[in-house]
mmCIF file of C-alpha atoms and ligand atoms in Angstrom:
data_model
loop_
_atom_site.group_PDB
_atom_site.id
_atom_site.type_symbol
_atom_site.label_atom_id
_atom_site.label_comp_id
_atom_site.label_asym_id
_atom_site.label_seq_id
_atom_site.Cartn_x
_atom_site.Cartn_y
_atom_site.Cartn_z
ATOM 1 C CA ALA A 122 -72.100 74.251 38.672
ATOM 2 C CA GLY A 123 -69.549 72.186 36.820
ATOM 3 C CA ALA A 124 -71.541 69.123 35.821
ATOM 4 C CA ASP A 125 -73.812 71.099 33.505
ATOM 5 C CA VAL A 126 -71.079 71.324 30.826
ATOM 6 C CA LEU A 127 -71.400 67.564 30.278
ATOM 7 C CA ARG A 128 -75.096 67.722 29.420
ATOM 8 C CA ALA A 129 -76.932 68.931 26.363
ATOM 9 C CA ASP A 130 -80.441 68.073 27.547
ATOM 10 C CA LEU A 131 -81.750 71.524 26.549
ATOM 11 C CA ASP A 132 -80.165 71.320 23.092
ATOM 12 C CA GLY A 133 -82.112 73.403 20.576
ATOM 13 C CA ARG A 134 -84.676 74.582 23.144
ATOM 14 C CA ARG A 135 -85.540 78.261 23.081
ATOM 15 C CA VAL A 136 -85.611 79.838 26.520
ATOM 16 C CA VAL A 137 -86.520 83.355 27.662
ATOM 17 C CA VAL A 138 -85.653 84.372 31.223
ATOM 18 C CA SER A 139 -86.421 87.671 32.931
ATOM 19 C CA ALA A 140 -84.121 88.798 35.719
ATOM 20 C CA GLY A 141 -83.412 91.681 38.042
ATOM 21 C CA GLY A 142 -85.704 94.309 39.448
ATOM 22 C CA THR A 143 -87.645 97.003 37.640
ATOM 23 C CA ARG A 144 -87.201 100.703 38.438
ATOM 24 C CA GLU A 145 -90.134 103.053 38.202
ATOM 25 C CA PRO A 146 -89.164 106.680 37.593
ATOM 26 C CA LEU A 147 -90.413 109.531 39.712
ATOM 27 C CA ASP A 148 -88.491 112.316 37.960
ATOM 28 C CA PRO A 149 -85.384 112.402 35.717
ATOM 29 C CA VAL A 150 -83.081 111.434 38.593
ATOM 30 C CA ARG A 151 -85.190 109.298 40.963
ATOM 31 C CA TYR A 152 -86.982 105.972 40.890
ATOM 32 C CA LEU A 153 -88.796 103.423 43.050
ATOM 33 C CA GLY A 154 -86.871 100.175 42.969
ATOM 34 C CA ASN A 155 -86.255 96.931 44.808
ATOM 35 C CA ARG A 156 -83.299 94.918 46.043
ATOM 36 C CA SER A 157 -83.339 92.142 43.427
ATOM 37 C CA SER A 158 -79.800 91.541 42.134
ATOM 38 C CA GLY A 159 -80.785 89.440 39.129
ATOM 39 C CA LYS A 160 -78.427 86.649 40.163
ATOM 40 C CA GLN A 161 -81.097 83.909 40.141
ATOM 41 C CA GLY A 162 -82.239 84.697 36.610
ATOM 42 C CA TRP A 163 -78.643 85.096 35.526
ATOM 43 C CA ALA A 164 -77.874 81.591 36.892
ATOM 44 C CA LEU A 165 -80.910 80.128 35.117
ATOM 45 C CA ALA A 166 -79.802 81.680 31.829
ATOM 46 C CA ARG A 167 -76.188 80.577 32.235
ATOM 47 C CA VAL A 168 -77.122 76.985 33.138
ATOM 48 C CA ALA A 169 -79.643 76.716 30.279
ATOM 49 C CA ALA A 170 -77.083 77.980 27.748
ATOM 50 C CA ALA A 171 -74.457 75.579 29.106
ATOM 51 C CA ARG A 172 -76.969 72.753 28.616
ATOM 52 C CA GLY A 173 -77.528 73.632 24.970
ATOM 53 C CA ALA A 174 -80.471 76.055 24.991
ATOM 54 C CA GLU A 175 -80.750 79.202 22.894
ATOM 55 C CA VAL A 176 -81.220 81.761 25.662
ATOM 56 C CA THR A 177 -82.497 85.330 25.821
ATOM 57 C CA LEU A 178 -82.157 87.161 29.133
ATOM 58 C CA VAL A 179 -84.470 90.132 29.614
ATOM 59 C CA ALA A 180 -82.457 91.959 32.234
ATOM 60 C CA ALA A 181 -83.971 94.681 34.413
ATOM 61 C CA ASN A 182 -81.106 96.684 35.898
ATOM 62 C CA VAL A 183 -78.797 93.678 36.268
ATOM 63 C CA ASP A 184 -75.265 94.761 37.085
ATOM 64 C CA GLN A 185 -73.506 91.720 35.585
ATOM 65 C CA PRO A 186 -72.059 90.974 32.117
ATOM 66 C CA ALA A 187 -74.027 88.620 29.858
ATOM 67 C CA PRO A 188 -73.557 84.939 30.697
ATOM 68 C CA PHE A 189 -71.551 83.121 28.005
ATOM 69 C CA GLY A 190 -73.631 82.508 24.888
ATOM 70 C CA VAL A 191 -76.705 84.384 26.160
ATOM 71 C CA ARG A 192 -78.425 87.238 24.312
ATOM 72 C CA VAL A 193 -79.311 90.054 26.719
ATOM 73 C CA VAL A 194 -82.186 92.525 26.269
ATOM 74 C CA PRO A 195 -81.794 95.310 28.829
ATOM 75 C CA VAL A 196 -84.937 96.938 30.265
ATOM 76 C CA GLY A 197 -85.675 99.449 33.016
ATOM 77 C CA THR A 198 -89.329 99.672 33.964
ATOM 78 C CA ALA A 199 -92.098 97.076 34.345
ATOM 79 C CA GLU A 200 -93.715 98.435 31.182
ATOM 80 C CA GLU A 201 -90.448 97.954 29.246
ATOM 81 C CA LEU A 202 -90.048 94.472 30.676
ATOM 82 C CA ARG A 203 -93.606 93.632 29.596
ATOM 83 C CA THR A 204 -92.951 94.874 26.047
ATOM 84 C CA ALA A 205 -89.706 92.883 25.792
ATOM 85 C CA MET A 206 -91.233 89.693 27.198
ATOM 86 C CA LEU A 207 -94.258 89.881 24.892
ATOM 87 C CA ALA A 208 -91.887 90.319 21.930
ATOM 88 C CA GLU A 209 -89.537 87.475 22.919
ATOM 89 C CA ALA A 210 -91.957 84.903 24.365
ATOM 90 C CA PRO A 211 -93.949 83.780 21.284
ATOM 91 C CA ASP A 212 -91.031 81.709 19.877
ATOM 92 C CA ALA A 213 -89.953 80.239 23.200
ATOM 93 C CA ASP A 214 -90.320 76.687 24.482
ATOM 94 C CA VAL A 215 -89.884 77.899 28.063
ATOM 95 C CA VAL A 216 -90.448 81.302 29.685
ATOM 96 C CA VAL A 217 -89.132 81.927 33.196
ATOM 97 C CA MET A 218 -90.083 85.039 35.170
ATOM 98 C CA THR A 219 -87.524 85.565 37.916
ATOM 99 C CA ALA A 220 -87.642 89.360 37.690
ATOM 100 C CA ALA A 221 -88.940 91.325 40.641
ATOM 101 C CA VAL A 222 -91.545 93.377 38.799
ATOM 102 C CA ALA A 223 -92.674 96.483 40.681
ATOM 103 C CA ASP A 224 -96.334 96.057 41.600
ATOM 104 C CA PHE A 225 -96.851 99.838 41.472
ATOM 105 C CA ARG A 226 -95.375 102.860 39.708
ATOM 106 C CA PRO A 227 -95.734 106.589 40.344
ATOM 107 C CA GLU A 228 -98.924 107.792 38.667
ATOM 108 C CA SER A 229 -97.046 110.572 36.906
ATOM 109 C CA VAL A 230 -93.377 111.179 36.124
ATOM 110 C CA ALA A 231 -92.094 114.739 36.494
ATOM 111 C CA THR A 232 -90.244 115.941 33.394
ATOM 112 C CA THR A 233 -87.972 118.100 35.516
ATOM 113 C CA LYS A 234 -86.312 117.352 38.843
ATOM 114 C CA LEU A 235 -88.545 117.712 41.885
ATOM 115 C CA LYS A 236 -87.072 120.498 44.053
ATOM 116 C CA LYS A 237 -87.364 121.210 47.748
ATOM 117 C CA ASP A 238 -89.211 124.348 48.740
ATOM 118 C CA SER A 239 -90.834 124.758 45.359
ATOM 119 C CA ALA A 240 -94.281 124.253 43.891
ATOM 120 C CA SER A 241 -93.136 120.830 42.744
ATOM 121 C CA GLU A 242 -92.247 119.578 46.250
ATOM 122 C CA PRO A 243 -94.415 116.485 46.729
ATOM 123 C CA ASP A 244 -95.959 115.561 50.061
ATOM 124 C CA SER A 245 -97.027 112.141 48.811
ATOM 125 C CA VAL A 246 -96.538 109.955 45.751
ATOM 126 C CA PRO A 247 -99.709 108.578 44.145
ATOM 127 C CA LEU A 248 -99.143 105.085 42.740
ATOM 128 C CA VAL A 249 -100.900 103.005 40.099
ATOM 129 C CA ARG A 250 -100.755 99.263 39.467
ATOM 130 C CA ASN A 251 -98.345 97.844 36.940
ATOM 131 C CA PRO A 252 -99.537 95.104 34.573
ATOM 132 C CA ASP A 253 -99.068 91.489 35.708
ATOM 133 C CA VAL A 254 -96.591 90.285 33.080
ATOM 134 C CA LEU A 255 -96.598 86.636 34.166
ATOM 135 C CA ALA A 256 -100.386 86.380 34.062
ATOM 136 C CA GLU A 257 -100.429 88.001 30.619
ATOM 137 C CA LEU A 258 -97.719 85.653 29.297
ATOM 138 C CA VAL A 259 -99.823 82.721 30.506
ATOM 139 C CA THR A 260 -102.960 83.902 28.714
ATOM 140 C CA LYS A 261 -101.035 84.613 25.479
ATOM 141 C CA ARG A 262 -98.737 81.583 25.380
ATOM 142 C CA PRO A 263 -98.585 79.317 22.338
ATOM 143 C CA SER A 264 -99.629 75.705 22.925
ATOM 144 C CA GLY A 265 -96.869 73.562 24.360
ATOM 145 C CA GLN A 266 -94.972 76.476 25.900
ATOM 146 C CA LEU A 267 -94.019 76.075 29.556
ATOM 147 C CA VAL A 268 -94.298 79.129 31.811
ATOM 148 C CA VAL A 269 -92.425 79.295 35.123
ATOM 149 C CA GLY A 270 -92.948 81.876 37.877
ATOM 150 C CA PHE A 271 -90.971 82.691 41.000
ATOM 151 C CA ALA A 272 -92.267 83.777 44.394
ATOM 152 C CA ALA A 273 -90.718 84.727 47.703
ATOM 153 C CA GLU A 274 -93.253 83.969 50.426
ATOM 154 C CA THR A 275 -93.564 84.067 54.175
ATOM 155 C CA GLY A 276 -96.005 82.225 56.354
ATOM 156 C CA ASP A 277 -98.442 84.443 58.230
ATOM 157 C CA ALA A 278 -101.617 84.267 60.293
ATOM 158 C CA ASP A 279 -103.704 83.410 57.215
ATOM 159 C CA ALA A 280 -101.664 80.573 55.735
ATOM 160 C CA ASP A 281 -98.250 78.893 55.609
ATOM 161 C CA VAL A 282 -95.763 79.417 52.779
ATOM 162 C CA LEU A 283 -96.957 76.432 50.764
ATOM 163 C CA ALA A 284 -100.608 77.445 50.986
ATOM 164 C CA HIS A 285 -99.811 80.997 49.878
ATOM 165 C CA ALA A 286 -97.692 79.588 47.044
ATOM 166 C CA ARG A 287 -100.364 77.142 45.847
ATOM 167 C CA ALA A 288 -102.891 79.959 45.767
ATOM 168 C CA LYS A 289 -100.450 82.132 43.777
ATOM 169 C CA LEU A 290 -99.730 79.297 41.328
ATOM 170 C CA ALA A 291 -103.454 78.892 40.711
ATOM 171 C CA ARG A 292 -103.988 82.662 40.420
ATOM 172 C CA LYS A 293 -101.163 83.106 37.904
ATOM 173 C CA GLY A 294 -102.000 79.986 35.894
ATOM 174 C CA CYS A 295 -98.338 79.100 35.236
ATOM 175 C CA ASP A 296 -97.029 75.526 35.001
ATOM 176 C CA LEU A 297 -94.374 75.787 37.696
ATOM 177 C CA LEU A 298 -93.860 78.170 40.601
ATOM 178 C CA VAL A 299 -90.474 78.241 42.317
ATOM 179 C CA VAL A 300 -91.049 79.259 45.903
ATOM 180 C CA ASN A 301 -88.431 80.736 48.190
ATOM 181 C CA ASP A 302 -89.347 80.470 51.827
ATOM 182 C CA VAL A 303 -88.179 83.755 53.268
ATOM 183 C CA SER A 304 -89.890 83.447 56.640
ATOM 184 C CA GLY A 305 -86.678 82.298 58.296
ATOM 185 C CA GLY A 306 -87.192 78.580 58.697
ATOM 186 C CA GLY A 307 -89.631 75.958 59.850
ATOM 187 C CA VAL A 308 -92.109 75.281 57.101
ATOM 188 C CA PHE A 309 -89.940 73.099 54.879
ATOM 189 C CA GLY A 310 -87.586 72.046 57.632
ATOM 190 C CA ARG A 311 -84.771 74.280 56.393
ATOM 191 C CA PRO A 312 -83.639 77.420 58.182
ATOM 192 C CA ASP A 313 -81.953 78.942 55.129
ATOM 193 C CA ASN A 314 -83.681 80.081 51.976
ATOM 194 C CA ALA A 315 -85.372 76.778 51.135
ATOM 195 C CA ALA A 316 -86.863 76.514 47.664
ATOM 196 C CA VAL A 317 -89.691 74.307 46.487
ATOM 197 C CA VAL A 318 -90.790 73.789 42.890
ATOM 198 C CA LEU A 319 -94.583 73.585 42.807
ATOM 199 C CA ALA A 320 -96.260 72.229 39.695
ATOM 200 C CA ALA A 321 -99.773 72.871 38.440
ATOM 201 C CA ASP A 322 -100.259 69.074 38.481
ATOM 202 C CA GLY A 323 -99.960 69.158 42.274
ATOM 203 C CA THR A 324 -96.418 67.908 42.783
ATOM 204 C CA ALA A 325 -93.966 69.709 45.069
ATOM 205 C CA THR A 326 -90.216 69.149 44.725
ATOM 206 C CA GLU A 327 -87.848 70.398 47.390
ATOM 207 C CA VAL A 328 -84.600 71.895 46.156
ATOM 208 C CA PRO A 329 -81.787 70.305 48.169
ATOM 209 C CA HIS A 330 -79.581 73.423 48.438
ATOM 210 C CA GLY A 331 -80.326 77.106 48.669
ATOM 211 C CA THR A 332 -77.688 78.348 46.218
ATOM 212 C CA LYS A 333 -78.796 80.091 43.010
ATOM 213 C CA ASP A 334 -77.039 77.471 40.863
ATOM 214 C CA ALA A 335 -78.752 74.633 42.739
ATOM 215 C CA VAL A 336 -82.111 76.324 42.285
ATOM 216 C CA ALA A 337 -81.354 76.857 38.569
ATOM 217 C CA ALA A 338 -80.444 73.180 38.062
ATOM 218 C CA ALA A 339 -83.555 72.084 39.964
ATOM 219 C CA VAL A 340 -85.792 74.316 37.860
ATOM 220 C CA TRP A 341 -84.414 72.868 34.611
ATOM 221 C CA GLN A 342 -84.809 69.334 36.020
ATOM 222 C CA ALA A 343 -88.460 70.112 36.710
ATOM 223 C CA VAL A 344 -88.915 71.690 33.267
ATOM 224 C CA LEU A 345 -87.318 68.872 31.216
ATOM 225 C CA PRO A 346 -89.925 66.114 31.627
ATOM 226 C CA ARG A 347 -92.681 68.641 30.913
ATOM 227 C CA LEU A 348 -91.311 69.729 27.527
ATOM 228 C CA GLY A 349 -92.969 68.249 24.459
HETATM 229 N N1 CTP B 546 -94.872 89.229 38.284
HETATM 230 C C1 CTP B 546 -95.143 89.793 37.047
HETATM 231 N N2 CTP B 546 -95.707 91.038 36.967
HETATM 232 C C2 CTP B 546 -96.013 91.721 38.090
HETATM 233 C C3 CTP B 546 -95.748 91.162 39.355
HETATM 234 C C4 CTP B 546 -95.174 89.910 39.422
HETATM 235 O O1 CTP B 546 -94.859 89.163 36.023
HETATM 236 N N3 CTP B 546 -96.563 92.931 37.974
HETATM 237 C C5 CTP B 546 -94.294 87.865 38.351
HETATM 238 C C6 CTP B 546 -92.924 87.764 38.990
HETATM 239 O O2 CTP B 546 -91.888 87.881 38.014
HETATM 240 C C7 CTP B 546 -92.943 86.358 39.583
HETATM 241 C C8 CTP B 546 -94.405 86.129 39.913
HETATM 242 O O3 CTP B 546 -95.148 87.074 39.129
HETATM 243 O O4 CTP B 546 -92.557 85.374 38.651
HETATM 244 C C9 CTP B 546 -94.774 86.255 41.335
HETATM 245 O O5 CTP B 546 -94.423 87.540 41.796
HETATM 246 P P1 CTP B 546 -95.026 88.041 43.165
HETATM 247 O O6 CTP B 546 -94.544 89.412 43.456
HETATM 248 O O7 CTP B 546 -94.778 86.969 44.188
HETATM 249 O O8 CTP B 546 -96.583 88.013 42.790
HETATM 250 P P2 CTP B 546 -97.717 89.097 42.987
HETATM 251 O O9 CTP B 546 -98.857 88.624 42.157
HETATM 252 O O10 CTP B 546 -97.190 90.473 42.710
HETATM 253 O O11 CTP B 546 -98.126 88.923 44.486
HETATM 254 P P3 CTP B 546 -97.741 89.782 45.820
HETATM 255 O O12 CTP B 546 -98.932 90.632 46.087
HETATM 256 O O13 CTP B 546 -97.525 88.690 46.852
HETATM 257 O O14 CTP B 546 -96.490 90.575 45.548
HETATM 258 CA CA1 CA B 547 -95.393 91.476 43.735
#
């Protein structure tokens, strides 16, 4: 933070960022959610606006005021996020998906509150898959648009973080994938929340610090040379 006010290297660029975590309703008072705060997407939007971009933030349950100069489109569910992103993305030069999109949602939503000791008391919750918004944005993108995904990965018995991330980058078809190593150290030589920007062209750029602002600046540095 700080130095970005001196730059205007994103001047006139149109940027759409998704942030936060979707909530999938179960009944009028309950939902399935996740712990995403939206701070990373918020930082990306703030930094892009400070560097001259025209920024729209599609915010899924983000409990923060709009960053200065950023237009915010609030959404709740994955389906709402998809609709908003498909509406906003066609005019964008860069689309960044930081939102934690629920992979599943309850198959049906009760119109009235589920009550204990009643016919409506559930003993399990059937789930269905949500659409993959990032993959859809990639297939529908106008030529020249850059699409950036985010992924939190851990190494496991099958593969290390980087191998999982490269496979995900290929599967999604995006241009850049920002990878947070959440396995608690080792793989990239950093114990704390290391991030790596993987590009479809094969390059991997380590982000020197784990803060959200540092990651945001690193993402825009990786985006800049790839813009037409
Ligand atoms: N994403 C999306 N729509 C979904 C799920 C994920 O657009 N239904 C996006 C996220 O915003 C993120 C990227 O895809 O930019 C990677 O998310 P991640 O959860 O790591 O990918 P998944 O394909 O869901 O893989 P996993 O099974 O590991 O969760
Ligand atoms: Ca997922």
